[in-house]
mmCIF file of C-alpha atoms in Angstrom:
data_model
loop_
_atom_site.group_PDB
_atom_site.id
_atom_site.type_symbol
_atom_site.label_atom_id
_atom_site.label_comp_id
_atom_site.label_asym_id
_atom_site.label_seq_id
_atom_site.Cartn_x
_atom_site.Cartn_y
_atom_site.Cartn_z
ATOM 1 C CA UNK S 1 21.307 -35.267 -10.255
ATOM 2 C CA UNK S 2 19.971 -33.258 -7.309
ATOM 3 C CA UNK S 3 20.652 -29.515 -7.456
ATOM 4 C CA UNK S 4 22.039 -28.412 -4.093
ATOM 5 C CA UNK S 5 23.219 -24.971 -5.166
ATOM 6 C CA UNK S 6 20.143 -23.224 -3.732
ATOM 7 C CA UNK S 7 20.446 -24.838 -0.304
ATOM 8 C CA UNK S 8 24.200 -24.247 -0.242
ATOM 9 C CA UNK S 9 23.656 -20.597 -1.108
ATOM 10 C CA UNK S 10 21.017 -20.209 1.601
ATOM 11 C CA UNK S 11 23.369 -21.733 4.170
ATOM 12 C CA UNK S 12 25.985 -19.012 3.642
ATOM 13 C CA UNK S 13 25.432 -16.343 6.285
ATOM 14 C CA UNK S 14 25.742 -12.701 5.208
ATOM 15 C CA UNK S 15 28.701 -10.629 6.357
ATOM 16 C CA UNK S 16 27.458 -8.332 9.134
ATOM 17 C CA UNK S 17 28.393 -4.633 9.173
ATOM 18 C CA UNK S 18 31.093 -3.403 11.533
ATOM 19 C CA UNK S 19 29.334 -0.497 13.225
ATOM 20 C CA UNK S 20 27.163 -1.141 16.275
ATOM 21 C CA UNK S 21 24.348 1.067 14.974
ATOM 22 C CA UNK S 22 24.364 -0.664 11.586
ATOM 23 C CA UNK S 23 24.249 -4.046 13.313
ATOM 24 C CA UNK S 24 21.243 -2.953 15.308
ATOM 25 C CA UNK S 25 19.463 -1.722 12.199
ATOM 26 C CA UNK S 26 19.956 -4.953 10.263
ATOM 27 C CA UNK S 27 18.262 -6.775 13.143
ATOM 28 C CA UNK S 28 15.189 -4.567 12.794
ATOM 29 C CA UNK S 29 15.294 -5.044 9.012
ATOM 30 C CA UNK S 30 14.783 -8.789 9.513
ATOM 31 C CA UNK S 31 11.178 -8.298 10.615
ATOM 32 C CA UNK S 32 8.506 -8.187 7.928
ATOM 33 C CA UNK S 33 4.951 -9.345 7.320
ATOM 34 C CA UNK S 34 6.391 -12.754 6.431
ATOM 35 C CA UNK S 35 8.682 -12.762 9.481
ATOM 36 C CA UNK S 36 6.783 -11.171 12.358
ATOM 37 C CA UNK S 37 8.223 -13.535 14.982
ATOM 38 C CA UNK S 38 11.786 -14.834 14.802
ATOM 39 C CA UNK S 39 13.896 -17.173 16.914
ATOM 40 C CA UNK S 40 17.415 -16.177 17.927
ATOM 41 C CA UNK S 41 18.908 -18.751 15.560
ATOM 42 C CA UNK S 42 16.839 -17.339 12.676
ATOM 43 C CA UNK S 43 18.096 -13.838 13.401
ATOM 44 C CA UNK S 44 21.645 -15.179 13.491
ATOM 45 C CA UNK S 45 21.177 -16.789 10.070
ATOM 46 C CA UNK S 46 19.616 -13.666 8.579
ATOM 47 C CA UNK S 47 22.137 -11.154 9.949
ATOM 48 C CA UNK S 48 25.364 -13.129 10.142
ATOM 49 C CA UNK S 49 25.816 -11.952 13.749
ATOM 50 C CA UNK S 50 26.887 -14.339 16.486
ATOM 51 C CA UNK S 51 24.331 -15.120 19.177
ATOM 52 C CA UNK S 52 26.201 -13.291 21.941
ATOM 53 C CA UNK S 53 26.214 -10.057 19.949
ATOM 54 C CA UNK S 54 22.591 -10.574 18.972
ATOM 55 C CA UNK S 55 21.497 -11.071 22.572
ATOM 56 C CA UNK S 56 23.283 -7.926 23.690
ATOM 57 C CA UNK S 57 21.671 -5.809 20.965
ATOM 58 C CA UNK S 58 18.245 -7.419 21.372
ATOM 59 C CA UNK S 59 18.252 -6.774 25.110
ATOM 60 C CA UNK S 60 18.939 -3.092 24.437
ATOM 61 C CA UNK S 61 16.089 -2.967 21.918
ATOM 62 C CA UNK S 62 13.781 -4.662 24.430
ATOM 63 C CA UNK S 63 14.754 -2.157 27.127
ATOM 64 C CA UNK S 64 13.779 0.750 24.867
ATOM 65 C CA UNK S 65 10.651 -0.866 23.440
ATOM 66 C CA UNK S 66 11.825 -1.479 19.881
ATOM 67 C CA UNK S 67 11.728 -5.279 20.185
ATOM 68 C CA UNK S 68 9.645 -7.580 22.364
ATOM 69 C CA UNK S 69 10.323 -11.162 23.445
ATOM 70 C CA UNK S 70 7.431 -13.580 23.869
ATOM 71 C CA UNK S 71 7.190 -16.465 26.324
ATOM 72 C CA UNK S 72 8.130 -18.971 23.626
ATOM 73 C CA UNK S 73 11.449 -17.163 23.125
ATOM 74 C CA UNK S 74 10.615 -15.539 19.809
ATOM 75 C CA UNK S 75 11.367 -11.902 19.077
ATOM 76 C CA UNK S 76 8.984 -9.439 17.419
ATOM 77 C CA UNK S 77 8.796 -5.685 16.687
ATOM 78 C CA UNK S 78 8.114 -3.548 19.780
ATOM 79 C CA UNK S 79 5.595 -0.803 20.494
ATOM 80 C CA UNK S 80 8.034 2.067 19.972
ATOM 81 C CA UNK S 81 8.252 1.266 16.265
ATOM 82 C CA UNK S 82 4.551 2.089 16.039
ATOM 83 C CA UNK S 83 5.229 5.460 17.665
ATOM 84 C CA UNK S 84 7.977 6.220 15.146
ATOM 85 C CA UNK S 85 5.689 5.192 12.297
ATOM 86 C CA UNK S 86 3.022 7.585 13.547
ATOM 87 C CA UNK S 87 5.604 10.374 13.758
ATOM 88 C CA UNK S 88 6.669 9.679 10.187
ATOM 89 C CA UNK S 89 3.095 9.850 8.937
ATOM 90 C CA UNK S 90 2.477 13.138 10.743
ATOM 91 C CA UNK S 91 5.648 14.613 9.239
ATOM 92 C CA UNK S 92 4.212 14.523 5.742
ATOM 93 C CA UNK S 93 0.933 15.904 4.497
ATOM 94 C CA UNK S 94 -1.134 13.272 2.689
ATOM 95 C CA UNK S 95 -0.913 15.253 -0.522
ATOM 96 C CA UNK S 96 2.873 15.407 -0.310
ATOM 97 C CA UNK S 97 2.945 11.636 -0.032
ATOM 98 C CA UNK S 98 0.336 10.920 -2.697
ATOM 99 C CA UNK S 99 1.284 13.400 -5.425
ATOM 100 C CA UNK S 100 4.525 11.614 -6.422
ATOM 101 C CA UNK S 101 2.615 8.324 -6.444
ATOM 102 C CA UNK S 102 -0.022 9.720 -8.788
ATOM 103 C CA UNK S 103 2.699 11.049 -11.061
ATOM 104 C CA UNK S 104 4.465 7.682 -11.180
ATOM 105 C CA UNK S 105 1.215 5.920 -12.059
ATOM 106 C CA UNK S 106 0.448 8.510 -14.751
ATOM 107 C CA UNK S 107 3.902 8.136 -16.304
ATOM 108 C CA UNK S 108 3.700 4.336 -16.339
ATOM 109 C CA UNK S 109 0.126 4.026 -17.572
ATOM 110 C CA UNK S 110 0.087 7.106 -19.849
ATOM 111 C CA UNK S 111 -3.370 7.989 -18.531
ATOM 112 C CA UNK S 112 -4.778 10.629 -16.180
ATOM 113 C CA UNK S 113 -4.892 9.703 -12.490
ATOM 114 C CA UNK S 114 -6.758 11.184 -9.517
ATOM 115 C CA UNK S 115 -7.294 10.599 -5.800
ATOM 116 C CA UNK S 116 -10.871 10.788 -4.488
ATOM 117 C CA UNK S 117 -12.261 10.812 -0.974
ATOM 118 C CA UNK S 118 -15.817 10.312 0.194
ATOM 119 C CA UNK S 119 -17.748 13.226 1.689
ATOM 120 C CA UNK S 120 -21.251 12.130 2.590
ATOM 121 C CA UNK S 121 -22.957 11.037 -0.619
ATOM 122 C CA UNK S 122 -20.329 12.669 -2.824
ATOM 123 C CA UNK S 123 -16.826 11.900 -3.974
ATOM 124 C CA UNK S 124 -14.338 14.742 -4.151
ATOM 125 C CA UNK S 125 -11.140 14.964 -6.188
ATOM 126 C CA UNK S 126 -8.299 16.041 -3.876
ATOM 127 C CA UNK S 127 -5.237 15.432 -6.048
ATOM 128 C CA UNK S 128 -4.623 14.625 -9.686
ATOM 129 C CA UNK S 129 -2.001 14.152 -12.398
ATOM 130 C CA UNK S 130 -3.268 14.698 -15.940
ATOM 131 C CA UNK S 131 -1.436 13.022 -18.787
ATOM 132 C CA UNK S 132 -0.081 15.124 -21.674
ATOM 133 C CA UNK S 133 -1.798 13.586 -24.697
ATOM 134 C CA UNK S 134 -3.842 15.068 -27.515
ATOM 135 C CA UNK S 135 -6.886 13.028 -26.491
ATOM 136 C CA UNK S 136 -7.240 12.609 -22.748
ATOM 137 C CA UNK S 137 -9.521 12.892 -19.747
ATOM 138 C CA UNK S 138 -8.775 15.881 -17.498
ATOM 139 C CA UNK S 139 -9.334 15.748 -13.735
ATOM 140 C CA UNK S 140 -9.926 18.958 -11.796
ATOM 141 C CA UNK S 141 -9.134 19.260 -8.084
ATOM 142 C CA UNK S 142 -12.273 19.998 -6.089
ATOM 143 C CA UNK S 143 -14.663 18.327 -8.531
ATOM 144 C CA UNK S 144 -17.600 16.750 -6.698
ATOM 145 C CA UNK S 145 -19.514 13.793 -8.134
ATOM 146 C CA UNK S 146 -22.523 12.081 -6.583
ATOM 147 C CA UNK S 147 -21.683 8.530 -5.539
ATOM 148 C CA UNK S 148 -24.993 7.387 -6.989
ATOM 149 C CA UNK S 149 -23.846 8.546 -10.431
ATOM 150 C CA UNK S 150 -21.380 5.663 -10.557
ATOM 151 C CA UNK S 151 -17.808 5.499 -11.740
ATOM 152 C CA UNK S 152 -15.089 3.173 -10.507
ATOM 153 C CA UNK S 153 -13.972 5.452 -7.646
ATOM 154 C CA UNK S 154 -17.558 5.625 -6.388
ATOM 155 C CA UNK S 155 -17.794 1.826 -6.296
ATOM 156 C CA UNK S 156 -14.554 1.564 -4.288
ATOM 157 C CA UNK S 157 -15.524 4.303 -1.829
ATOM 158 C CA UNK S 158 -18.960 2.777 -1.237
ATOM 159 C CA UNK S 159 -17.729 -0.830 -1.061
ATOM 160 C CA UNK S 160 -15.157 -0.088 1.642
ATOM 161 C CA UNK S 161 -17.372 2.197 3.738
ATOM 162 C CA UNK S 162 -21.070 1.381 3.944
ATOM 163 C CA UNK S 163 -21.141 -1.391 1.334
ATOM 164 C CA UNK S 164 -23.843 0.428 -0.641
ATOM 165 C CA UNK S 165 -22.315 -0.164 -4.076
ATOM 166 C CA UNK S 166 -24.254 -2.744 -6.110
ATOM 167 C CA UNK S 167 -20.844 -4.198 -6.944
ATOM 168 C CA UNK S 168 -19.515 -4.368 -3.376
ATOM 169 C CA UNK S 169 -18.918 -8.130 -3.370
ATOM 170 C CA UNK S 170 -17.005 -7.948 -6.655
ATOM 171 C CA UNK S 171 -14.905 -4.982 -5.498
ATOM 172 C CA UNK S 172 -13.989 -6.594 -2.179
ATOM 173 C CA UNK S 173 -13.031 -9.824 -3.936
ATOM 174 C CA UNK S 174 -10.937 -8.257 -6.709
ATOM 175 C CA UNK S 175 -9.484 -5.324 -4.786
ATOM 176 C CA UNK S 176 -10.462 -2.876 -7.523
ATOM 177 C CA UNK S 177 -13.500 -1.547 -9.412
ATOM 178 C CA UNK S 178 -13.544 -1.360 -13.187
ATOM 179 C CA UNK S 179 -16.044 0.477 -15.382
ATOM 180 C CA UNK S 180 -16.430 0.868 -19.120
ATOM 181 C CA UNK S 181 -18.825 3.472 -20.511
ATOM 182 C CA UNK S 182 -20.663 3.645 -17.184
ATOM 183 C CA UNK S 183 -20.763 7.425 -16.671
ATOM 184 C CA UNK S 184 -19.729 8.383 -20.188
ATOM 185 C CA UNK S 185 -19.886 6.298 -23.385
ATOM 186 C CA UNK S 186 -16.364 7.424 -24.326
ATOM 187 C CA UNK S 187 -14.573 6.644 -21.051
ATOM 188 C CA UNK S 188 -13.201 3.681 -19.123
ATOM 189 C CA UNK S 189 -11.831 3.810 -15.589
ATOM 190 C CA UNK S 190 -10.418 1.575 -12.897
ATOM 191 C CA UNK S 191 -9.941 2.435 -9.210
ATOM 192 C CA UNK S 192 -8.090 0.901 -6.282
ATOM 193 C CA UNK S 193 -8.536 1.667 -2.568
ATOM 194 C CA UNK S 194 -5.849 3.518 -0.620
ATOM 195 C CA UNK S 195 -5.139 3.059 3.088
ATOM 196 C CA UNK S 196 -2.323 3.065 5.582
ATOM 197 C CA UNK S 197 -1.041 -0.489 6.221
ATOM 198 C CA UNK S 198 -3.845 -2.462 7.899
ATOM 199 C CA UNK S 199 -5.794 0.762 8.310
ATOM 200 C CA UNK S 200 -9.080 2.289 7.284
ATOM 201 C CA UNK S 201 -9.829 3.543 3.804
ATOM 202 C CA UNK S 202 -8.301 6.923 2.964
ATOM 203 C CA UNK S 203 -9.724 7.195 -0.528
ATOM 204 C CA UNK S 204 -9.486 5.766 -4.030
ATOM 205 C CA UNK S 205 -7.026 6.221 -6.871
ATOM 206 C CA UNK S 206 -8.791 6.342 -10.235
ATOM 207 C CA UNK S 207 -7.127 5.859 -13.626
ATOM 208 C CA UNK S 208 -9.277 7.082 -16.513
ATOM 209 C CA UNK S 209 -8.764 6.317 -20.195
ATOM 210 C CA UNK S 210 -10.512 6.833 -23.495
ATOM 211 C CA UNK S 211 -12.663 3.718 -23.983
ATOM 212 C CA UNK S 212 -11.197 2.550 -27.285
ATOM 213 C CA UNK S 213 -7.614 3.071 -26.072
ATOM 214 C CA UNK S 214 -7.566 0.460 -23.331
ATOM 215 C CA UNK S 215 -8.880 -3.069 -23.175
ATOM 216 C CA UNK S 216 -10.140 -4.457 -19.884
ATOM 217 C CA UNK S 217 -6.879 -6.387 -19.514
ATOM 218 C CA UNK S 218 -4.915 -3.157 -19.952
ATOM 219 C CA UNK S 219 -7.064 -1.477 -17.318
ATOM 220 C CA UNK S 220 -6.320 -4.269 -14.848
ATOM 221 C CA UNK S 221 -2.611 -3.940 -15.644
ATOM 222 C CA UNK S 222 -2.896 -0.217 -14.838
ATOM 223 C CA UNK S 223 -4.501 -1.075 -11.493
ATOM 224 C CA UNK S 224 -1.596 -3.401 -10.753
ATOM 225 C CA UNK S 225 0.788 -0.505 -11.389
ATOM 226 C CA UNK S 226 -1.158 1.568 -8.858
ATOM 227 C CA UNK S 227 -1.199 -1.209 -6.252
ATOM 228 C CA UNK S 228 2.529 -1.816 -6.643
ATOM 229 C CA UNK S 229 3.383 1.883 -6.466
ATOM 230 C CA UNK S 230 1.274 2.346 -3.338
ATOM 231 C CA UNK S 231 3.030 -0.573 -1.638
ATOM 232 C CA UNK S 232 6.459 0.775 -2.586
ATOM 233 C CA UNK S 233 5.585 4.059 -0.891
ATOM 234 C CA UNK S 234 4.214 2.782 2.418
ATOM 235 C CA UNK S 235 0.516 2.561 1.571
ATOM 236 C CA UNK S 236 -1.821 -0.410 1.348
ATOM 237 C CA UNK S 237 -4.629 -1.237 -1.062
ATOM 238 C CA UNK S 238 -6.484 -3.699 1.151
ATOM 239 C CA UNK S 239 -8.085 -1.444 3.777
ATOM 240 C CA UNK S 240 -9.987 -2.664 6.786
ATOM 241 C CA UNK S 241 -13.611 -2.524 5.788
ATOM 242 C CA UNK S 242 -15.823 -0.523 8.154
ATOM 243 C CA UNK S 243 -19.551 -0.960 8.517
ATOM 244 C CA UNK S 244 -22.320 1.556 8.892
ATOM 245 C CA UNK S 245 -22.569 4.887 7.123
ATOM 246 C CA UNK S 246 -19.050 6.093 7.824
ATOM 247 C CA UNK S 247 -17.656 8.772 5.542
ATOM 248 C CA UNK S 248 -14.246 10.252 5.045
#
């Protein structure tokens, strides 16, 4: 027998909020990377609002630049949302935004975590969260390491800037760099890139473990924790790659 419960459930429109402001906000909440352009009927289905109310609110959003309407009748986010996003980013120092992320990753992976940027031919540790374990790797803020000396963060920083890492193709394909006993015979590390959504590389988050404490599969799982946590906090881990000898 055919199961129609899913389609019946999808057909039930949500109950819209009563307040005008709340109704406007649920319209904006409909837009996402999967739903960049929406028809009026789609917005009606997603919000539970009638089309007359939707049109009135959408026209106000269009007037103030928060929604745009294309020639084919579809609605999309407007330019003023970009301005608000920029204001949000400037409100918080990068460290204030990243430190809680590093702590979350450290608590979930039970390993030390750091954020590195590229300065010329060096990588520099800007922020870190060291795990409290008897045997651990300790990051120090301000530590400078030559990119040529290797390490997973170095491979990420080089791959997404000038492409000089010998593992650039692998890093770009996988979205992370993993090393085992590369810089030290006792250590293993994995790094993921950090950027603003659809933006340039900001740096790399590195998770470092004692070699015999983590398998490669466990390292990859730790990277997935980092990628998920970044996404949950407004960052991306698929930066736009830039060419040339750009540094951060």
